[in-house]
mmCIF file of C-alpha atoms in Angstrom:
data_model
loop_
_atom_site.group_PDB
_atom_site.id
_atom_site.type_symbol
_atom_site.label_atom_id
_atom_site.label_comp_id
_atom_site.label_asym_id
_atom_site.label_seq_id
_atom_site.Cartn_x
_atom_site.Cartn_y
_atom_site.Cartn_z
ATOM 1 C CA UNK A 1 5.855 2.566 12.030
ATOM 2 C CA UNK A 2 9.224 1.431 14.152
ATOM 3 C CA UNK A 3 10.977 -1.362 14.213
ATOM 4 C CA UNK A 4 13.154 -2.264 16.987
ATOM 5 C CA UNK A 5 14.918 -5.119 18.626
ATOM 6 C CA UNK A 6 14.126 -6.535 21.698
ATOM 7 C CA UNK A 7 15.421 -5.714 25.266
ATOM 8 C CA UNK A 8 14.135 -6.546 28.694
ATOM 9 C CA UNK A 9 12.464 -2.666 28.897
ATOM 10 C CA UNK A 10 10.023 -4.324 26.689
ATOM 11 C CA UNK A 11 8.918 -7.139 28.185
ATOM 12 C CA UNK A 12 5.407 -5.930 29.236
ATOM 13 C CA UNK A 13 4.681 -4.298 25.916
ATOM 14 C CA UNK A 14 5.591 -7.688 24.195
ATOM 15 C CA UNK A 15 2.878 -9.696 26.893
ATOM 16 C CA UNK A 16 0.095 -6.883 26.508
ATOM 17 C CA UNK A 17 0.647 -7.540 22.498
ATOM 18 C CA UNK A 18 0.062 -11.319 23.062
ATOM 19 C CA UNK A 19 -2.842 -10.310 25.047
ATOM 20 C CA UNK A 20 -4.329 -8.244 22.325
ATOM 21 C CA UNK A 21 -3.711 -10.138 19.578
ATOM 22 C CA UNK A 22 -5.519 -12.984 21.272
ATOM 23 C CA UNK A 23 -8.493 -11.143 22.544
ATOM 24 C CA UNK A 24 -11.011 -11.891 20.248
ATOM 25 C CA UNK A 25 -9.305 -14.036 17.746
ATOM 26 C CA UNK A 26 -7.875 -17.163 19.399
ATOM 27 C CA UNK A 27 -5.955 -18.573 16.094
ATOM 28 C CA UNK A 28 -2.548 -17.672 17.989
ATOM 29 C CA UNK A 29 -3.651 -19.223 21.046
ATOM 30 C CA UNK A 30 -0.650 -21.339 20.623
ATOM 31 C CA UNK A 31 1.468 -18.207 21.310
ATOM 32 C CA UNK A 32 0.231 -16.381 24.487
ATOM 33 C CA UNK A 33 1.402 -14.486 26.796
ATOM 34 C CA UNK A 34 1.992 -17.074 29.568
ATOM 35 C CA UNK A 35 3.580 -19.175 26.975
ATOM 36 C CA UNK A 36 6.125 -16.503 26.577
ATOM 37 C CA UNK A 37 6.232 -15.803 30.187
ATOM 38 C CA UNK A 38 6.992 -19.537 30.955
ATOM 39 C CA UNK A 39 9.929 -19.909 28.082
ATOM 40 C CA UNK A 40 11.676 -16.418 29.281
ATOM 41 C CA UNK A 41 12.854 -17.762 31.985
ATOM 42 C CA UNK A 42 12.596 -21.329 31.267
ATOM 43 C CA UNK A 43 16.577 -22.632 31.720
ATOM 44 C CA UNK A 44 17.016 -23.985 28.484
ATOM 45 C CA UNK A 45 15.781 -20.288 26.794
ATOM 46 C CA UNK A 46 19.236 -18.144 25.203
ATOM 47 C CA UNK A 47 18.648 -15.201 26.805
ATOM 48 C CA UNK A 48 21.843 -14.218 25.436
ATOM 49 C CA UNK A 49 20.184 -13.643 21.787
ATOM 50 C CA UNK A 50 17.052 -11.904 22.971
ATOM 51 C CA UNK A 51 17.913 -9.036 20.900
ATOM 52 C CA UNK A 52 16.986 -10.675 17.687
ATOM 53 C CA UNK A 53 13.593 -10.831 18.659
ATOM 54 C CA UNK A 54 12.228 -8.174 16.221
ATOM 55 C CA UNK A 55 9.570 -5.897 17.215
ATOM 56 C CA UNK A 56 7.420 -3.526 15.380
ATOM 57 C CA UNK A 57 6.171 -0.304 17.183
ATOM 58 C CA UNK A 58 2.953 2.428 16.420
ATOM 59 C CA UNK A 59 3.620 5.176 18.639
ATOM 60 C CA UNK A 60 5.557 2.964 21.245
ATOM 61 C CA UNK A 61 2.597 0.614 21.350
ATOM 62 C CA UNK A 62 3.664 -3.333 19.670
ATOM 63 C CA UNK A 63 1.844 -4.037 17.193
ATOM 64 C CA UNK A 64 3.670 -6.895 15.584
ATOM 65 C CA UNK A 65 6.673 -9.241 16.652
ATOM 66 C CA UNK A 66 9.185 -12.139 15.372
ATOM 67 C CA UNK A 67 10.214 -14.194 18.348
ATOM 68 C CA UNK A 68 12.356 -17.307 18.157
ATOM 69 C CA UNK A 69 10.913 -20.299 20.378
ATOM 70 C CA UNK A 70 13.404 -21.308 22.747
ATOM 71 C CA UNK A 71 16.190 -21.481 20.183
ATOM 72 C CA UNK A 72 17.017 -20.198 16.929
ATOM 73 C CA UNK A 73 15.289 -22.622 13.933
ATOM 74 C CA UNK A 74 11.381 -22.734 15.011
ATOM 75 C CA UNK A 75 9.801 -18.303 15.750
ATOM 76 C CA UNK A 76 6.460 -17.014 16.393
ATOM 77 C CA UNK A 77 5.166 -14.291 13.565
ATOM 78 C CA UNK A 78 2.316 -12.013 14.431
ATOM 79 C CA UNK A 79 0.576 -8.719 14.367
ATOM 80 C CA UNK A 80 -2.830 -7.482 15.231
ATOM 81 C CA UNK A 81 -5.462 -7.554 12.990
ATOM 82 C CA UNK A 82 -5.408 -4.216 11.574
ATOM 83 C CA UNK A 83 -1.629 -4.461 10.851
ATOM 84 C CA UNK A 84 -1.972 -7.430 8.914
ATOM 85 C CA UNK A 85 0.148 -6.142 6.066
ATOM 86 C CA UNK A 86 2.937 -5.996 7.923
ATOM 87 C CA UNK A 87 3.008 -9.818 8.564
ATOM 88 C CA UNK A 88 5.226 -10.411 5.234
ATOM 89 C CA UNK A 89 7.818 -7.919 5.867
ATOM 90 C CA UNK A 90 7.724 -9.999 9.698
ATOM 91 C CA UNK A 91 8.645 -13.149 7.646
ATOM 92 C CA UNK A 92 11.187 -12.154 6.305
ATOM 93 C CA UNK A 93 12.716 -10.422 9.037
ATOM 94 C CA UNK A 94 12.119 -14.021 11.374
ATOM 95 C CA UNK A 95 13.768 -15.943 8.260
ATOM 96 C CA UNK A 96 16.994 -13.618 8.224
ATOM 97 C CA UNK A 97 17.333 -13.431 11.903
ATOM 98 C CA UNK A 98 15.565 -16.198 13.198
ATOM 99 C CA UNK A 99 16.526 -19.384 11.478
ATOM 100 C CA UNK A 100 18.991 -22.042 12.307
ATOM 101 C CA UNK A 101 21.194 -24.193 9.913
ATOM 102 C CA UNK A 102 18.018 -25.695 8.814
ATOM 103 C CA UNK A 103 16.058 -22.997 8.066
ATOM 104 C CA UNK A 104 12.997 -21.666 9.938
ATOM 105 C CA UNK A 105 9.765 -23.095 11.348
ATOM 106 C CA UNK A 106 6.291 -21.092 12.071
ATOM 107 C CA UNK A 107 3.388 -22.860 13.746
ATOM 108 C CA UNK A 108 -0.081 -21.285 11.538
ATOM 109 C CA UNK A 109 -3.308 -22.228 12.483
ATOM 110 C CA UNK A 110 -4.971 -24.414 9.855
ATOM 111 C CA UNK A 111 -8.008 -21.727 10.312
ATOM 112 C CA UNK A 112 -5.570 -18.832 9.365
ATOM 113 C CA UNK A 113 -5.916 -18.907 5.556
ATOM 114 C CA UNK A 114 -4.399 -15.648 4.898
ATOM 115 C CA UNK A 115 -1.404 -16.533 7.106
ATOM 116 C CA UNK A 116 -0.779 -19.812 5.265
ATOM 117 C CA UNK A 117 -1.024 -18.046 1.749
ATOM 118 C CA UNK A 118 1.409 -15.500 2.819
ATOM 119 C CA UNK A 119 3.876 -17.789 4.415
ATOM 120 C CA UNK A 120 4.113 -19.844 0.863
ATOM 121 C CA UNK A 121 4.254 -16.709 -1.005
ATOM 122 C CA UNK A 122 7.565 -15.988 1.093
ATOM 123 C CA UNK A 123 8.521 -19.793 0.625
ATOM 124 C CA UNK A 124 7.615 -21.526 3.440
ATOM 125 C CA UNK A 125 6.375 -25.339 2.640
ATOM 126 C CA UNK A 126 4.438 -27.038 4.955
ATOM 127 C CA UNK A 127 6.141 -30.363 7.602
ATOM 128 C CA UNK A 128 4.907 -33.054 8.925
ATOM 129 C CA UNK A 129 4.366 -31.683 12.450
ATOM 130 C CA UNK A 130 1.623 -29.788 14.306
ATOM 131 C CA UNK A 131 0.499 -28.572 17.506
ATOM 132 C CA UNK A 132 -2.567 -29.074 19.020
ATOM 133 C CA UNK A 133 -4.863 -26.654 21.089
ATOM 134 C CA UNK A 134 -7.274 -28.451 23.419
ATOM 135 C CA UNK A 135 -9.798 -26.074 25.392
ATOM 136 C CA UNK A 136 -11.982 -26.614 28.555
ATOM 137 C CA UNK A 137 -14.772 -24.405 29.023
ATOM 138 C CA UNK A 138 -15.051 -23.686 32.018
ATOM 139 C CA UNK A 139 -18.672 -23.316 33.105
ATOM 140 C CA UNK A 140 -18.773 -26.976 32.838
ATOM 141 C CA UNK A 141 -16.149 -28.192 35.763
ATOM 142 C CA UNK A 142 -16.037 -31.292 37.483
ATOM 143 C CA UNK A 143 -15.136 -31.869 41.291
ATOM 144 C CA UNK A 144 -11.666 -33.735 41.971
ATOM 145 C CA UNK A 145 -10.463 -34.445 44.909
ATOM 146 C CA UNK A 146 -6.573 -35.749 46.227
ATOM 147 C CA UNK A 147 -6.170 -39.283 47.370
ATOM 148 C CA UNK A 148 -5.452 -40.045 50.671
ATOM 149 C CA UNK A 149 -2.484 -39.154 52.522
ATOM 150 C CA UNK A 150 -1.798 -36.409 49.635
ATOM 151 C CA UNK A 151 -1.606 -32.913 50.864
ATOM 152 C CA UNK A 152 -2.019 -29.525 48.582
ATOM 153 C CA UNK A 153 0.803 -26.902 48.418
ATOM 154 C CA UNK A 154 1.508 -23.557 47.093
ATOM 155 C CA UNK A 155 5.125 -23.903 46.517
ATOM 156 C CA UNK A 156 7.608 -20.314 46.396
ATOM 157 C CA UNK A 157 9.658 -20.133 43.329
ATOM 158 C CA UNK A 158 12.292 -18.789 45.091
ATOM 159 C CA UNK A 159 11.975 -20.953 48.623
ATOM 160 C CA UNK A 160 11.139 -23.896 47.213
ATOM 161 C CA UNK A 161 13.637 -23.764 43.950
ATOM 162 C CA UNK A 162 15.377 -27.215 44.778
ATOM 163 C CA UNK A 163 12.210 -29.125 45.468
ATOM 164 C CA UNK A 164 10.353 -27.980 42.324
ATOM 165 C CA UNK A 165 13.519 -28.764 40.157
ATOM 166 C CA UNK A 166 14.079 -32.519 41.559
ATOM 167 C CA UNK A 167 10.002 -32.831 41.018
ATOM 168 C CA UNK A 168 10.349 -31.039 36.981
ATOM 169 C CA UNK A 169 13.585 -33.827 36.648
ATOM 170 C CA UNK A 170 11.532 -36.799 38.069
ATOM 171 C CA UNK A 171 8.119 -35.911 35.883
ATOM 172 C CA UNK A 172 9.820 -35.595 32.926
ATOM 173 C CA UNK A 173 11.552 -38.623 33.019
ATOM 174 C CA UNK A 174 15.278 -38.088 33.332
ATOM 175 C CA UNK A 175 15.048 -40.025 36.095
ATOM 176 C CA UNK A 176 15.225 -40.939 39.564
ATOM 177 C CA UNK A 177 18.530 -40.801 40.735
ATOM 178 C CA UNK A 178 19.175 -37.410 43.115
ATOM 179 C CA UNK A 179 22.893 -37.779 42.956
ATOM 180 C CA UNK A 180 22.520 -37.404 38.798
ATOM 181 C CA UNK A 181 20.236 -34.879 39.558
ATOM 182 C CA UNK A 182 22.541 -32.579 41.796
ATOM 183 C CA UNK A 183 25.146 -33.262 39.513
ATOM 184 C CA UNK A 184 23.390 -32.062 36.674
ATOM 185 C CA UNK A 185 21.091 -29.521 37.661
ATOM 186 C CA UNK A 186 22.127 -26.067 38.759
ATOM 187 C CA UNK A 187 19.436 -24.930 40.895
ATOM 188 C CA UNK A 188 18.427 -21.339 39.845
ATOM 189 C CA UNK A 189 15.325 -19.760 41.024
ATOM 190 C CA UNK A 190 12.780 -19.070 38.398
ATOM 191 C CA UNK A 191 11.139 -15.707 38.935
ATOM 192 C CA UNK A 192 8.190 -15.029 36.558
ATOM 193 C CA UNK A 193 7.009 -11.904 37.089
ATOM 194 C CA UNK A 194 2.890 -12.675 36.233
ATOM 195 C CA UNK A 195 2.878 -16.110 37.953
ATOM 196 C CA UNK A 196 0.704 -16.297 40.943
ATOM 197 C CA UNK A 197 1.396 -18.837 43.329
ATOM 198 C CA UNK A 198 -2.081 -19.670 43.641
ATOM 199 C CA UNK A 199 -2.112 -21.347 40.387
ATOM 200 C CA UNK A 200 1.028 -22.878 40.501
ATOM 201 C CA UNK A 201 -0.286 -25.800 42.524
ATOM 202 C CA UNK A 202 1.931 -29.067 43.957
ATOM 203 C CA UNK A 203 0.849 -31.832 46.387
ATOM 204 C CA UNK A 204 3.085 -33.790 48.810
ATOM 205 C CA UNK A 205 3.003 -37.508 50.016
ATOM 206 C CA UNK A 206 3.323 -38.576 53.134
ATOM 207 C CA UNK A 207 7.069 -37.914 53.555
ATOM 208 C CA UNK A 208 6.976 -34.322 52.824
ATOM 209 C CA UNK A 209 8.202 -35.476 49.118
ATOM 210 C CA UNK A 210 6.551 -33.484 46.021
ATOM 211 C CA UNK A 211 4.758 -35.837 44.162
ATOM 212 C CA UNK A 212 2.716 -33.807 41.065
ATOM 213 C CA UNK A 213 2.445 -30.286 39.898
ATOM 214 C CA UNK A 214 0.629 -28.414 37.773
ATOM 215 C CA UNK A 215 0.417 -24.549 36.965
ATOM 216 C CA UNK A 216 -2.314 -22.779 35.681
ATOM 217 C CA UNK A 217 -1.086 -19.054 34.437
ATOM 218 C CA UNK A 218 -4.019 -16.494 34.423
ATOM 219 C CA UNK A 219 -4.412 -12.073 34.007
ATOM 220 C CA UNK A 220 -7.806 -10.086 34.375
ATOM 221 C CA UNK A 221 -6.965 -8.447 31.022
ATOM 222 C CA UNK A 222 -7.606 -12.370 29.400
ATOM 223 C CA UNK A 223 -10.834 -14.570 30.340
ATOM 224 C CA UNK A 224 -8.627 -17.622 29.186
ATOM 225 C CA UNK A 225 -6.383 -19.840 31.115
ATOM 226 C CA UNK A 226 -3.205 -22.049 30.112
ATOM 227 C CA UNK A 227 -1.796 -24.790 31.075
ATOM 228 C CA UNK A 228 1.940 -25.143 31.474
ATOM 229 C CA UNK A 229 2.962 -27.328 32.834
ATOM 230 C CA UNK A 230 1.501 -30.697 34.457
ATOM 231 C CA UNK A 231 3.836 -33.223 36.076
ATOM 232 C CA UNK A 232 3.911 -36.538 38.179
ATOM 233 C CA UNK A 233 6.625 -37.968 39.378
ATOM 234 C CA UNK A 234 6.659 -42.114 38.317
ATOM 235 C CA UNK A 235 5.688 -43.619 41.269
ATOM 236 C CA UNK A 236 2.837 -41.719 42.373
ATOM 237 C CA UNK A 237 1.350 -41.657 38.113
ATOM 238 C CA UNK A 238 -1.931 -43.266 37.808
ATOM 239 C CA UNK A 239 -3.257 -42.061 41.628
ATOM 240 C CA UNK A 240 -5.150 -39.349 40.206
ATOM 241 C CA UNK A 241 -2.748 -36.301 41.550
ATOM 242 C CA UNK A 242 -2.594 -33.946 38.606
ATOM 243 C CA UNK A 243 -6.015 -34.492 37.690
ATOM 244 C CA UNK A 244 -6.756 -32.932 41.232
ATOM 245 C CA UNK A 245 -4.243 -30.118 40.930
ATOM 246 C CA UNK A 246 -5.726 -29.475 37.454
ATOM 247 C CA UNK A 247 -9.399 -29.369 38.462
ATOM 248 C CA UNK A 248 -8.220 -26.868 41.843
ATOM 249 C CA UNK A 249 -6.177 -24.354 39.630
ATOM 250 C CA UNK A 250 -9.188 -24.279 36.828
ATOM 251 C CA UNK A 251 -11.900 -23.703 39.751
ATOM 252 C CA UNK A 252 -9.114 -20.657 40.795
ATOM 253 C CA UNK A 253 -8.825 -19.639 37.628
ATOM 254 C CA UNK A 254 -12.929 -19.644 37.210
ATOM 255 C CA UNK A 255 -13.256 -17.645 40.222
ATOM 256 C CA UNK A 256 -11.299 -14.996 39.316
ATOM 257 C CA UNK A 257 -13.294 -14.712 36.319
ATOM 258 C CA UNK A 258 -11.236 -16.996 33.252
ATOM 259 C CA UNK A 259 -14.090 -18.373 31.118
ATOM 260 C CA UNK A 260 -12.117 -21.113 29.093
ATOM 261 C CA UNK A 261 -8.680 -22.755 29.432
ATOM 262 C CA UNK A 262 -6.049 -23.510 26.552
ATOM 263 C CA UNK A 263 -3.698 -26.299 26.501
ATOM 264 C CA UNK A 264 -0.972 -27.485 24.134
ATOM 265 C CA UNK A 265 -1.654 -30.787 23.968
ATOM 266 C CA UNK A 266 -3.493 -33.489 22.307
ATOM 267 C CA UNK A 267 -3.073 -36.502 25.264
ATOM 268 C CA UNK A 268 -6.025 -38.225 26.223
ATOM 269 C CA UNK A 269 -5.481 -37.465 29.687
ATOM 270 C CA UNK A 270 -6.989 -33.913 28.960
ATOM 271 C CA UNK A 271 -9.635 -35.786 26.819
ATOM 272 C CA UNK A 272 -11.064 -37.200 30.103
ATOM 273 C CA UNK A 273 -10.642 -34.093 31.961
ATOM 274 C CA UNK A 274 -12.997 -32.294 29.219
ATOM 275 C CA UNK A 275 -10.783 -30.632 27.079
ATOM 276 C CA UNK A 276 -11.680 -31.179 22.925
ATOM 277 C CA UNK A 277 -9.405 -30.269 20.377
ATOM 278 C CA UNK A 278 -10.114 -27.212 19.645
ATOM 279 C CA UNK A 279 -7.018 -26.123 16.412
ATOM 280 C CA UNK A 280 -4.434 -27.705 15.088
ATOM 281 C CA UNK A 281 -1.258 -26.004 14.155
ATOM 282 C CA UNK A 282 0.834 -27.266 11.437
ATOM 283 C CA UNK A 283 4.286 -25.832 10.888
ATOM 284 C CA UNK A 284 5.965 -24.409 7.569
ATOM 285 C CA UNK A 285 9.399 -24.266 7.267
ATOM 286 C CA UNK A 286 12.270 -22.410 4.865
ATOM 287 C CA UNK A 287 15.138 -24.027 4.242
#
């Protein structure tokens, strides 16, 4: 067994371990690989400390791995099932690298017993806060279709950089003031190496003005889906936009062969859609 810190070179081997370790046990659904995908090159991730991430290697393959979410204080733990007793000697590696001035977080599925018991034996307490994991199976699809006057895109990444970022500023409610926006936002292109534009659906108004978005992140080795992430900007909420985005990307998604699709979330807007609530995460946390 090797242990080694992180560097870009291992960026696949660190996705095909979230694959595995979610193939047939979904109780770190809340840690995929399109999660991890999303938050590498999300702008607010510290790229700059990527080498703490802490992996552990059999023959070159990844078999466990201690990786801070999106800043220092809150990490991901795991390893695959048969290298299960080298989750404690993980802990303790996330607590001395991985923690902030308050300590450390992990998310552990209520379902995980042996997880739980071995976080407490290290000193880990449960908090009051959790994470919820809403699924859609997706057999059971309804139709949506976009209001009039509404028009579906495929936006580039790269291309279409400033538009996405003035639509991500607007649906999560910083506001909607372009000058603040240009003045605050650097607009950086946002290349993810796994996302397919195909699932990464927007839809214009009548102006030519982005209105909602939603991406839906998907890889034949998986037959799962995630969500990440939905959007409307204020004045077009309550038309019925991302619900149509949402329903397009998971019929996608079906057709090139996902079975079920994962959200973090526990909003009633998914509720309606025909997600249920599917685990709960609750975090534990060393001072």
């Amino acid at each position: 067994m090797k242990f080694k810190r992180f560097c870009d070179a291992d960026y696949e081997a660190v996705c095909d371990f979230l694959i595995e370790r979610n193939r047939t046990d979904r109780t770190h659904i809340n840690w995929n690989w399109a999660r991890f995908e999303w938050m590498y090159e999300h702008p607010e991730f510290d790229k700059d400390a990527r080498d703490a991430i802490g992996l552990w290697l059999d023959g070159g393959r990844v078999v466990g791995a201690a990786i801070y979410d999106m800043y220092f204080g809150e990490a991901f733990c795991g390893v695959l099932p048969e290298y299960a007793a080298l989750y404690p000697e993980i802990l303790a590696y996330a607590y001395d690298a991985l923690k902030d001035e308050n300590g450390l977080a992990i998310a552990i599925c209520d379902e995980n017993a042996a997880e739980i018991e071995a976080a407490k034996h290290a000193g880990f307490f449960p908090i009051n806060q959790t994470e919820t994991i809403m699924e859609n199976d997706l057999g059971k699809l309804r139709p949506a279709s976009l209001p009039q006057g509404f028009t579906l895109v495929e936006p580039d990444p790269v291309k279409n950089a400033y538009e996405l970022q003035w639509l991500f500023w607007q649906g999560f409610d910083h506001g909607e003031d372009r000058a603040e926006f240009e003045r605050a936002e650097a607009i950086v292109p946002r290349v993810r190496k796994h996302m397919r534009t195909e699932l990464g659906l927007a839809t214009v108004d009548e102006t030519g003005e982005y209105a909602a978005f939603c991406c839906l992140w998907f890889d034949e080795k998986t037959d799962y889906g995630y969500v990440e992430p939905v959007c409307t900007v204020p004045r077009h909420r309550g038309k019925g936009l991302a619900k149509a985005l949402l329903f397009e990307a998971l019929n996608r998604a079906k057709a090139l062969g996902a079975k079920t699709a994962y959200v973090i979330s526990d909003m009633p807007f998914y509720e309606k859609l025909g997600f249920r609530k599917t685990f709960r995460f609750c975090f534990y946390r060393k001072a």
